Amino acid sequence: MRRKLVAGNWKMNMTAPEAEAAIESCVDLVSLKDNVDVILCPPFLTIPKVRELTKACPIGLGAQDVFWMPKGAFTGQISAPMLLASGCSYCIVGHSETRGRFGKLEVPAETLCYFGETDHTVHLKIGALVAHGIHPILCVGETQVERDAQMTDAVITTQLEIALTGHDPEELDELVVAYEPVWAIGTGNVCDTAEAERVCGMIRSILEDLVGQELAEKLRVLYGGSVKASNAKELFSQPNIDGGLVGGASLDPKEFAAVIAAA
Ligand code: PEP
């Protein structure tokens, strides 16, 4: 039986002082729940504050990205050893926003190359994370155009195959995969529950091929994309949806607490 997992992705929100107020209600609730794992993924500079605030409660700490080299002349980058030293045990990789695939275009199109994540760099990042004992939260999902062209399954299969092929399955024993349809992220357009369950089930069967049946049964597959208190319970009660990766709703302490309670 897989434990439910709710991960809050704060994206580029929350200074350290803002985090203090946001976390209080979450800390109390999580301390009372022993049947759901909760992770917060703050911006890099807010990680130390969140670590301090969650010291006495079982909230896991995650980062939103990592660079694959351990150190060196890579201006502006953060390495897996740095994340480990900051207390992170999880890290998001391949988020659609780092891939430059926005559900709602929030940046000028000519700057999209700045968000240049590829399946290959996702692969490298996973290698760096697992080498340091940090659990990757691998995001996969199709854009609206790909969905309209009925390419959802093919896009996700490619993303998973390139990200995971070549890694030792034993090192992936705490991998988390999040199905995040790009068109659902930050748009309020949540994926239909039956379709989310179908895709999460497909992800599990692709994982069977890539890491073996026993491990695939154990790994958690999350849904992400406009999850909020009002839709979380139905989504999380599906057999192949083991919780959620939550963006916008994780910034509102009451809403996030209600999502956790739904899990
Ligand atoms: C996300 O960014 O991972 C996400 C799911 O965002 P939102 O919940 O705001 O759609």
CSV table of C-alpha atoms and ligand atoms in Angstrom, one decimal:
chain,number,residue,atom,x,y,z
A,1,MET,CA,0.0,0.0,0.0
A,2,ARG,CA,1.5,3.3,-1.1
A,3,ARG,CA,1.4,6.3,1.3
A,4,LYS,CA,-0.2,9.4,-0.1
A,5,LEU,CA,2.2,12.3,-0.8
A,6,VAL,CA,1.4,16.0,-1.2
A,7,ALA,CA,4.2,18.2,-2.5
A,8,GLY,CA,3.8,22.0,-2.5
A,9,ASN,CA,5.8,23.8,-5.3
A,10,TRP,CA,6.1,27.4,-4.3
A,11,LYS,CA,7.8,28.3,-7.5
A,12,MET,CA,9.2,31.9,-7.4
A,13,ASN,CA,7.1,32.9,-4.4
A,14,MET,CA,7.8,33.4,-0.7
A,15,THR,CA,10.7,35.3,0.8
A,16,ALA,CA,11.9,33.8,4.1
A,17,PRO,CA,9.8,36.2,6.2
A,18,GLU,CA,6.7,35.4,4.1
A,19,ALA,CA,7.3,31.7,4.6
A,20,GLU,CA,7.1,32.0,8.3
A,21,ALA,CA,3.4,33.0,8.3
A,22,ALA,CA,2.6,30.5,5.5
A,23,ILE,CA,4.0,27.5,7.2
A,24,GLU,CA,2.4,27.7,10.7
A,25,SER,CA,-1.0,26.1,10.0
A,26,CYS,CA,0.7,23.5,7.8
A,27,VAL,CA,3.1,22.5,10.5
A,28,ASP,CA,0.3,21.9,13.0
A,29,LEU,CA,-1.8,19.8,10.6
A,30,VAL,CA,1.1,17.7,9.4
A,31,SER,CA,2.1,16.9,12.9
A,32,LEU,CA,-1.4,15.4,13.4
A,33,LYS,CA,-1.5,13.3,10.2
A,34,ASP,CA,0.5,10.2,10.1
A,35,ASN,CA,-0.9,8.7,6.9
A,36,VAL,CA,0.3,11.3,4.4
A,37,ASP,CA,3.7,12.6,3.5
A,38,VAL,CA,4.1,16.3,2.9
A,39,ILE,CA,6.9,18.0,1.1
A,40,LEU,CA,7.5,21.7,0.6
A,41,CYS,CA,9.7,22.9,-2.4
A,42,PRO,CA,10.5,26.6,-1.7
A,43,PRO,CA,12.8,28.8,-3.8
A,44,PHE,CA,16.5,28.1,-3.1
A,45,LEU,CA,17.0,31.2,-0.9
A,46,THR,CA,14.0,30.3,1.3
A,47,ILE,CA,15.1,26.7,1.9
A,48,PRO,CA,17.1,27.5,5.1
A,49,LYS,CA,14.1,29.3,6.7
A,50,VAL,CA,11.7,26.5,5.8
A,51,ARG,CA,14.2,24.0,7.2
A,52,GLU,CA,14.4,25.9,10.5
A,53,LEU,CA,10.5,26.2,10.7
A,54,THR,CA,9.9,22.5,10.0
A,55,LYS,CA,12.6,21.1,12.2
A,56,ALA,CA,10.1,19.7,14.7
A,57,CYS,CA,7.6,18.2,12.3
A,58,PRO,CA,7.8,15.6,9.5
A,59,ILE,CA,7.5,18.0,6.5
A,60,GLY,CA,10.0,17.0,3.9
A,61,LEU,CA,12.1,19.6,2.2
A,62,GLY,CA,12.6,19.7,-1.6
A,63,ALA,CA,14.2,22.0,-4.2
A,64,GLN,CA,12.7,23.1,-7.5
A,65,ASP,CA,15.7,22.4,-9.7
A,66,VAL,CA,19.4,21.3,-9.6
A,67,PHE,CA,22.4,21.4,-11.9
A,68,TRP,CA,24.0,18.0,-12.7
A,69,MET,CA,27.7,18.8,-12.1
A,70,PRO,CA,28.8,18.6,-8.4
A,71,LYS,CA,30.8,21.9,-8.5
A,72,GLY,CA,32.8,24.2,-10.7
A,73,ALA,CA,32.6,27.1,-13.1
A,74,PHE,CA,28.8,27.1,-13.6
A,75,THR,CA,27.7,30.6,-12.7
A,76,GLY,CA,24.2,30.8,-11.2
A,77,GLN,CA,23.8,27.0,-10.7
A,78,ILE,CA,23.0,25.0,-7.6
A,79,SER,CA,24.4,21.4,-7.2
A,80,ALA,CA,23.1,18.3,-5.6
A,81,PRO,CA,25.7,18.4,-2.8
A,82,MET,CA,24.6,21.9,-2.0
A,83,LEU,CA,21.0,20.8,-1.8
A,84,LEU,CA,22.0,17.9,0.5
A,85,ALA,CA,23.9,20.2,2.8
A,86,SER,CA,20.8,22.5,2.9
A,87,GLY,CA,18.7,19.6,4.2
A,88,CYS,CA,16.8,18.8,0.9
A,89,SER,CA,15.8,15.2,0.5
A,90,TYR,CA,13.7,15.8,-2.7
A,91,CYS,CA,14.1,17.8,-5.8
A,92,ILE,CA,11.7,18.6,-8.7
A,93,VAL,CA,13.2,17.9,-12.2
A,94,GLY,CA,11.7,18.5,-15.6
A,95,HIS,CA,9.0,20.8,-14.5
A,96,SER,CA,7.2,22.2,-17.5
A,97,GLU,CA,8.2,25.7,-16.6
A,98,THR,CA,11.9,24.8,-16.5
A,99,ARG,CA,11.3,23.1,-19.9
A,100,GLY,CA,9.9,26.3,-21.2
A,101,ARG,CA,6.4,24.8,-21.7
A,102,PHE,CA,3.9,27.1,-20.1
A,103,GLY,CA,0.2,26.4,-19.6
A,104,LYS,CA,-0.3,30.1,-19.5
A,105,LEU,CA,2.5,32.0,-21.2
A,106,GLU,CA,3.8,34.3,-18.4
A,107,VAL,CA,7.0,35.4,-20.2
A,108,PRO,CA,7.8,36.9,-23.6
A,109,ALA,CA,8.1,34.2,-26.2
A,110,GLU,CA,11.6,35.4,-27.2
A,111,THR,CA,12.8,34.5,-23.7
A,112,LEU,CA,11.6,30.9,-23.8
A,113,CYS,CA,15.1,29.6,-24.6
A,114,TYR,CA,16.1,30.7,-21.1
A,115,PHE,CA,13.9,27.9,-19.8
A,116,GLY,CA,15.8,25.3,-21.8
A,117,GLU,CA,15.3,22.0,-19.9
A,118,THR,CA,15.4,19.0,-22.2
A,119,ASP,CA,14.8,15.3,-21.6
A,120,HIS,CA,18.5,14.8,-21.7
A,121,THR,CA,19.3,17.4,-19.0
A,122,VAL,CA,16.5,15.8,-16.9
A,123,HIS,CA,18.3,12.5,-17.3
A,124,LEU,CA,21.6,14.1,-16.1
A,125,LYS,CA,19.9,15.8,-13.1
A,126,ILE,CA,18.3,12.6,-12.0
A,127,GLY,CA,21.8,10.9,-12.0
A,128,ALA,CA,23.2,13.8,-9.9
A,129,LEU,CA,20.4,13.6,-7.4
A,130,VAL,CA,20.3,9.9,-6.8
A,131,ALA,CA,24.1,9.8,-6.5
A,132,HIS,CA,23.7,12.1,-3.5
A,133,GLY,CA,20.6,10.3,-2.0
A,134,ILE,CA,18.1,13.0,-3.0
A,135,HIS,CA,14.8,11.7,-4.4
A,136,PRO,CA,13.8,13.1,-7.7
A,137,ILE,CA,10.2,14.3,-8.4
A,138,LEU,CA,10.2,13.8,-12.1
A,139,CYS,CA,7.5,15.9,-14.0
A,140,VAL,CA,6.1,14.7,-17.3
A,141,GLY,CA,3.1,15.9,-19.3
A,142,GLU,CA,1.8,17.1,-22.6
A,143,THR,CA,0.9,20.6,-23.9
A,144,GLN,CA,-2.5,21.5,-25.2
A,145,VAL,CA,-1.3,21.2,-28.8
A,146,GLU,CA,0.1,17.7,-28.1
A,147,ARG,CA,-3.1,16.7,-26.4
A,148,ASP,CA,-5.2,18.0,-29.3
A,149,ALA,CA,-3.0,15.9,-31.7
A,150,GLN,CA,-3.6,12.8,-29.5
A,151,MET,CA,0.1,12.7,-28.6
A,152,THR,CA,-0.3,12.5,-24.8
A,153,ASP,CA,0.8,8.9,-24.4
A,154,ALA,CA,3.7,9.2,-26.9
A,155,VAL,CA,5.1,12.4,-25.3
A,156,ILE,CA,5.0,11.0,-21.8
A,157,THR,CA,6.6,7.7,-22.9
A,158,THR,CA,9.5,9.6,-24.5
A,159,GLN,CA,9.9,11.8,-21.4
A,160,LEU,CA,10.1,8.8,-19.1
A,161,GLU,CA,12.3,6.7,-21.3
A,162,ILE,CA,15.0,9.4,-21.8
A,163,ALA,CA,14.9,10.5,-18.2
A,164,LEU,CA,15.2,7.0,-16.7
A,165,THR,CA,16.9,4.7,-19.1
A,166,GLY,CA,20.5,4.0,-18.0
A,167,HIS,CA,20.0,4.7,-14.3
A,168,ASP,CA,20.3,1.8,-11.9
A,169,PRO,CA,16.7,0.9,-10.8
A,170,GLU,CA,18.0,0.4,-7.3
A,171,GLU,CA,18.9,4.0,-7.1
A,172,LEU,CA,15.4,5.0,-8.2
A,173,ASP,CA,13.7,3.3,-5.3
A,174,GLU,CA,12.4,6.6,-4.0
A,175,LEU,CA,11.6,8.2,-7.3
A,176,VAL,CA,8.4,10.2,-7.5
A,177,VAL,CA,6.7,10.8,-10.9
A,178,ALA,CA,4.2,13.7,-11.3
A,179,TYR,CA,1.8,13.7,-14.3
A,180,GLU,CA,1.4,17.4,-15.0
A,181,PRO,CA,-0.5,18.2,-18.1
A,182,VAL,CA,1.0,21.5,-19.1
A,183,TRP,CA,-2.4,23.0,-20.1
A,184,ALA,CA,-3.6,22.4,-16.6
A,185,ILE,CA,-0.8,24.1,-14.8
A,186,GLY,CA,-1.8,27.4,-13.3
A,187,THR,CA,-4.8,27.7,-15.6
A,188,GLY,CA,-7.6,26.4,-13.3
A,189,ASN,CA,-8.3,23.7,-15.9
A,190,VAL,CA,-7.9,20.6,-13.9
A,191,CYS,CA,-7.7,17.3,-15.8
A,192,ASP,CA,-10.7,15.1,-15.9
A,193,THR,CA,-10.3,12.6,-13.1
A,194,ALA,CA,-10.8,9.5,-15.3
A,195,GLU,CA,-8.2,10.8,-17.8
A,196,ALA,CA,-5.7,11.7,-14.9
A,197,GLU,CA,-6.2,8.1,-13.6
A,198,ARG,CA,-5.7,6.6,-17.0
A,199,VAL,CA,-2.4,8.5,-17.6
A,200,CYS,CA,-1.1,7.8,-14.1
A,201,GLY,CA,-1.9,4.1,-14.7
A,202,MET,CA,0.0,4.3,-18.1
A,203,ILE,CA,2.9,5.9,-16.3
A,204,ARG,CA,3.0,3.0,-13.9
A,205,SER,CA,3.1,0.5,-16.7
A,206,ILE,CA,5.9,2.3,-18.4
A,207,LEU,CA,7.8,2.3,-15.1
A,208,GLU,CA,7.3,-1.5,-15.0
A,209,ASP,CA,9.3,-1.7,-18.2
A,210,LEU,CA,11.9,0.7,-17.1
A,211,VAL,CA,12.5,-0.3,-13.5
A,212,GLY,CA,10.7,-3.6,-13.0
A,213,GLN,CA,7.3,-4.5,-11.8
A,214,GLU,CA,8.1,-4.8,-8.1
A,215,LEU,CA,9.5,-1.3,-7.9
A,216,ALA,CA,6.9,0.2,-10.2
A,217,GLU,CA,4.2,-0.9,-7.8
A,218,LYS,CA,6.0,0.8,-4.9
A,219,LEU,CA,6.7,4.2,-6.6
A,220,ARG,CA,4.4,7.1,-6.1
A,221,VAL,CA,2.8,8.7,-9.1
A,222,LEU,CA,1.2,12.1,-8.4
A,223,TYR,CA,-1.2,14.3,-10.4
A,224,GLY,CA,-0.4,18.0,-10.7
A,225,GLY,CA,-2.3,20.8,-12.5
A,226,SER,CA,-4.7,23.2,-10.7
A,227,VAL,CA,-5.2,20.9,-7.7
A,228,LYS,CA,-7.2,22.5,-5.0
A,229,ALA,CA,-9.3,21.6,-2.0
A,230,SER,CA,-12.4,21.1,-4.0
A,231,ASN,CA,-11.0,18.6,-6.5
A,232,ALA,CA,-8.2,16.9,-4.4
A,233,LYS,CA,-10.3,14.2,-2.8
A,234,GLU,CA,-11.7,12.8,-6.0
A,235,LEU,CA,-8.3,12.9,-7.7
A,236,PHE,CA,-6.5,11.3,-4.8
A,237,SER,CA,-9.0,8.5,-4.3
A,238,GLN,CA,-8.0,7.0,-7.7
A,239,PRO,CA,-6.0,3.8,-7.5
A,240,ASN,CA,-3.1,5.1,-9.5
A,241,ILE,CA,-3.0,8.6,-8.2
A,242,ASP,CA,-0.9,8.7,-5.0
A,243,GLY,CA,-1.3,12.4,-4.2
A,244,GLY,CA,-0.5,15.7,-5.8
A,245,LEU,CA,2.1,18.2,-6.8
A,246,VAL,CA,0.4,21.4,-5.9
A,247,GLY,CA,1.5,24.9,-7.2
A,248,GLY,CA,-0.9,27.8,-6.6
A,249,ALA,CA,-2.9,26.2,-3.9
A,250,SER,CA,0.2,25.5,-1.8
A,251,LEU,CA,0.7,29.3,-1.4
A,252,ASP,CA,-2.5,29.6,0.6
A,253,PRO,CA,-2.1,28.0,3.9
A,254,LYS,CA,-5.8,27.2,4.4
A,255,GLU,CA,-6.2,25.8,0.9
A,256,PHE,CA,-3.0,23.7,1.2
A,257,ALA,CA,-4.1,22.4,4.6
A,258,ALA,CA,-7.4,21.3,3.0
A,259,VAL,CA,-5.5,19.6,0.2
A,260,ILE,CA,-3.4,17.7,2.7
A,261,ALA,CA,-6.5,16.7,4.6
A,262,ALA,CA,-8.1,15.4,1.4
A,263,ALA,CA,-5.1,13.1,1.0
B,1,PEP,C1,2.9,23.0,-10.6
B,1,PEP,O1,3.5,24.0,-10.9
B,1,PEP,O2,3.5,22.0,-10.4
B,1,PEP,C2,1.5,23.0,-10.5
B,1,PEP,C3,0.8,21.9,-10.5
B,1,PEP,O3,0.9,24.3,-10.5
B,1,PEP,P1,-0.7,24.6,-10.2
B,1,PEP,O4,-1.1,23.7,-9.0
B,1,PEP,O5,-0.7,26.1,-9.8
B,1,PEP,O6,-1.4,24.3,-11.4
